[in-house]
Amino acid sequence: MTTSPESPEITTEIATKKSPHTDYRKLDRSKLTPMSQHYIEVKEQYPNALLLYRVGDFFECFFQDAVTISQELELALTSKDGGKEIGRVAMTGVPHHALDRYSRLLVEKGYAVIICDQVEDAAEAAAAGRMVERQITKLLTPGTITDEGMLHARKNNYLAAIVIAKDHWGLAYADISTGEFLTTQSNNLSALTLELLRLQPSEILIPTNAPDINSLLRPGEKSDYLADYLPDCFCYSLRSQIPFTLNEAKPRLLTTFRLKSLEGLGCEELTLAIRAAGGLLEYIEDTQKAHQVPLQPLKTYNLTEFLVLDYQTRRNLEITSTVRDNSYYGSLLWALDRTATAMGGRALRRWLSEPLLSIKGITARLDTIEELKENPSLRTDLRQLLRDIYDLERITGRVGAGTANARELLALAQSLVRLTDLADLAKGGNSPYLRALQKIPPDLEALGKEVVAHLVETPPLHLKDGGVIQDGVNFQLDEMRRLYEEDQQWLANLEVSERQRTGISNLKIGYNKTFGYYISLPRAKADHAPENYIRKQTLTNEERYITPELKERETRIERAKDELHELEYQIFSQLRAKVAEKAQEIRNIAKAVAAIDVLAGLAEVAVYQSYSRPQITEGRIIEITDGRHPVVEQSLGMGFFVPNSTNLGSLPPSKISEGNNQDYPDLIILTGPNASGKSCYLRQVGLIQLMAQIGSFVPAKAALLGICDRIFTRVGAVDDLATGQSTFMVEMNETANILNHATPNSLVLLDEIGRGTATFDGLSIAWAVAEYLAAEIQARTIFATHYHELNELASILSNVANYQVTVKEMPNEIIFLHQVRPGGADKSYGIEAGRLAGLPSVVIDRARQVMTQIEKHSKIALGLRQGIQKVNPIKNKKSREKMLEQLDIFGE
Ligand SMILES: Nc1ncnc2c1ncn2[C@@H]1O[C@H](COP(=O)(O)OP(=O)(O)OP(=O)(O)O)[C@@H](O)[C@H]1O
């Protein structure tokens, strides 16, 4: 899609059904059918998008687009006559009622889709002998879709834009459907990659000087205009640089938000952020021509506001999807999501991607959960009421853009009315998020009531068909309806009087789209038709007639019907516009509703899963009593999970009191046989810390936790086939990232290091990494390993301790106790595991022999050293050289 179209030679070959034309550029256009000519005219306005073109009951596409769409959607590729001298052209199509589904699939695959629809009645055009008029009605790109059926209800759909200047960058992102609009700026390119991976935008705008501006690169597609450090798992839209210049971007922002300066938005000085935000706005204007998209005021944020989780860590902790099959089931989100509304679902997902660093912010959430946990009737009533609240954020977006239909407006209005009940309920509580809900502006309820009073109980889907507005709300409308009813009565009377006049008892008045009203007689009675009947249509058993009187009345009825529908539409549009004026207020409330939904859901989980409130403190402590893995626990069922405690780090001196003077190790070496539960334990600690920082209760009997600035994980890597990196290289890259970025406030979870290379290389690297983390960085670390030799570190460094996951050895099996206990495992069960897996006994016996020999002759000490003076790297930082001497364990 990125190569610019060259000018191919015009062909004169006539294509057949078997090999239809697929490249319209090779054809003499004057010889194409008028419809094909128009198709190409439209296509050329957006050469990089797929064009779906309405023909009767189908949306069809031709030429190369037909080939692409048939392959992507597994539809049959057929052909159609392109003109006498042209022959067949490739074609495929989708039924018009399935357009949303198919276009969504194409957009999900990273294509931009143009919908060109019929904008007049095909019968009218046919009657006038001309081609039906068609226009582009929609331009769909992954980041700009707003149709309910195309969006994931519980996931934000972000459109992002980036501007890069050397190693500085600005990023803006918006969810057009909910109106969220944020921007940030930083000076570290790896942070940009991290941020993009966190946000997972559906589409990213890049200003370039590429010749094929406006093309959309699908995930994995290469382009010279895409920098190497940009992850290739996203869709990139190449855009002109002009709207991204400060001269264009800044005025656009000022005009959009009706401001004199950007100071109030917090980005006055951040020129790259402003440029990204302005460029993004221009793209929205360009793609949403027909509708104005109401965005919320731009919010400037700072990357250091949240706990940093890199992409690997998000994956390894399986926060929103599992590593194995990328599914939602089995993720942390799955275990925690008890939200009742789509807004709450989206908010929980967002909270999980931006855990807090502020104790105050976390405490406000914890206080609210605690209150809801302790007050079951308030929680139950709230959750019940929340089920009646529709997606205020997204419907408000469509109301603002003028695309909401009557059903959506009614749903929004009914939700606004319910908000007052929600506020009344919230008055029964006192915690911060409940208090925020108590202040619902009263005029929103009045507005909701007004809309409900205007709209019928179950409005039709299509606005132009009438039947939307209730009787009794508009005098003129009532009057028009009365007249219309009178006309209908006139028709009924006519049927009766004509039956009497003609003596034909089964004479009927009918209606069809082509002929309008007619009088129908059975064929057998056609001879009895009075003189003023004009025959219009003959069917097998029926003759249809019109009369001048009937036609005259028909014109009046049709006009009245049109006027009636038009008036209804006007009343509806006015109502919709009135609600649109309150969009910002509604969206503010929607945020509070979404938050309470998340917190009520978390309180529900806390009750049913017996979670407890973590105590958040300053300092570097992680003290978890009887912690559990939130997901494994739910999968195993209540009572089957073996809880384990964790003690890491320390409290700051100011917080230490009598009986509260814990000083735990910084680094734990965790050993234990395969499948004993090491990985599970590691993840459990990471998840508990993460849950605490989103303000949730945690699966533990008790937890005293300091704030972490970052959580790092390194868990069994697999070959990265995409970049051609080996398992070992992936592992080393990830380890390097950790060692270069971890701080004493970080939590590092390492599951095996050095497995993918020779034993001694691996052990040496694992040793050096553990030592560096404990002695130099002093990050809180759990290091799970099969290298039992690492237990030696604890005898040298005072901030290292050994733990093991215990098993019970039986004659024919190993029973996994899943208990984490102090001490290093003195035995590896690898050979035993091999035996249980069915390795031949000869191999097992030989393996035992080899192991005995290696153990006998190895110079690596096994078992803890005695009588050595431990080094405390925290209190005695300068003694590192001395410590290194002592670490010379490989000598005789
Ligand atoms: N505390 C626990 N209580 C109950 N079951 C557990 C517990 N911890 C782990 N398990 C079960 O044991 C299985 C294996 O655990 P895990 O993958 O953590 O083992 P491992 O020691 O990391 O193995 P390996 O060294 O082979 O990677 C898990 O899938 C889980 O079902």
mmCIF file of C-alpha atoms and ligand atoms in Angstrom, residues 632 636 640-642 644 673-680 786 818, ligand 1:
data_model
loop_
_atom_site.group_PDB
_atom_site.id
_atom_site.type_symbol
_atom_site.label_atom_id
_atom_site.label_comp_id
_atom_site.label_asym_id
_atom_site.label_seq_id
_atom_site.Cartn_x
_atom_site.Cartn_y
_atom_site.Cartn_z
ATOM 1 C CA VAL A 632 -4.786 -19.397 39.781
ATOM 2 C CA LEU A 636 -8.455 -23.922 41.222
ATOM 3 C CA PHE A 640 -7.222 -25.377 46.967
ATOM 4 C CA PHE A 641 -4.592 -22.727 46.638
ATOM 5 C CA VAL A 642 -1.720 -22.901 49.136
ATOM 6 C CA ASN A 644 2.493 -18.171 50.919
ATOM 7 C CA PRO A 673 11.713 -28.613 41.533
ATOM 8 C CA ASN A 674 9.943 -28.084 38.241
ATOM 9 C CA ALA A 675 6.251 -27.398 38.541
ATOM 10 C CA SER A 676 6.503 -26.837 42.278
ATOM 11 C CA GLY A 677 5.066 -23.336 42.026
ATOM 12 C CA LYS A 678 8.015 -20.952 41.667
ATOM 13 C CA SER A 679 6.625 -19.020 38.692
ATOM 14 C CA CYS A 680 3.239 -18.841 40.297
ATOM 15 C CA HIS A 786 17.473 -24.179 39.245
ATOM 16 C CA HIS A 818 3.505 -25.559 46.979
HETATM 17 N N1 LIG B 1 0.515 -22.043 45.909
HETATM 18 C C1 LIG B 1 -0.070 -22.926 45.097
HETATM 19 N N2 LIG B 1 -1.175 -23.596 45.481
HETATM 20 C C2 LIG B 1 -1.756 -24.511 44.674
HETATM 21 N N3 LIG B 1 -1.309 -24.791 43.441
HETATM 22 C C3 LIG B 1 -0.222 -24.170 42.998
HETATM 23 C C4 LIG B 1 0.450 -23.191 43.791
HETATM 24 N N4 LIG B 1 1.514 -22.729 43.101
HETATM 25 C C5 LIG B 1 1.497 -23.372 41.923
HETATM 26 N N5 LIG B 1 0.470 -24.244 41.857
HETATM 27 C C6 LIG B 1 0.140 -25.120 40.720
HETATM 28 O O1 LIG B 1 1.331 -25.699 40.232
HETATM 29 C C7 LIG B 1 1.477 -25.482 38.833
HETATM 30 C C8 LIG B 1 2.962 -25.291 38.494
HETATM 31 O O2 LIG B 1 3.435 -24.098 39.067
HETATM 32 P P1 LIG B 1 4.597 -23.230 38.432
HETATM 33 O O3 LIG B 1 4.435 -23.120 36.957
HETATM 34 O O4 LIG B 1 4.660 -21.978 39.196
HETATM 35 O O5 LIG B 1 5.869 -24.153 38.719
HETATM 36 P P2 LIG B 1 7.438 -23.807 38.584
HETATM 37 O O6 LIG B 1 8.083 -24.195 39.855
HETATM 38 O O7 LIG B 1 7.634 -22.417 38.143
HETATM 39 O O8 LIG B 1 7.899 -24.805 37.462
HETATM 40 P P3 LIG B 1 9.166 -24.688 36.439
HETATM 41 O O9 LIG B 1 10.396 -24.679 37.258
HETATM 42 O O10 LIG B 1 9.020 -25.942 35.632
HETATM 43 O O11 LIG B 1 8.930 -23.446 35.652
HETATM 44 C C9 LIG B 1 0.629 -24.246 38.564
HETATM 45 O O12 LIG B 1 0.049 -24.272 37.303
HETATM 46 C C10 LIG B 1 -0.475 -24.290 39.618
HETATM 47 O O13 LIG B 1 -1.598 -24.969 39.125
#
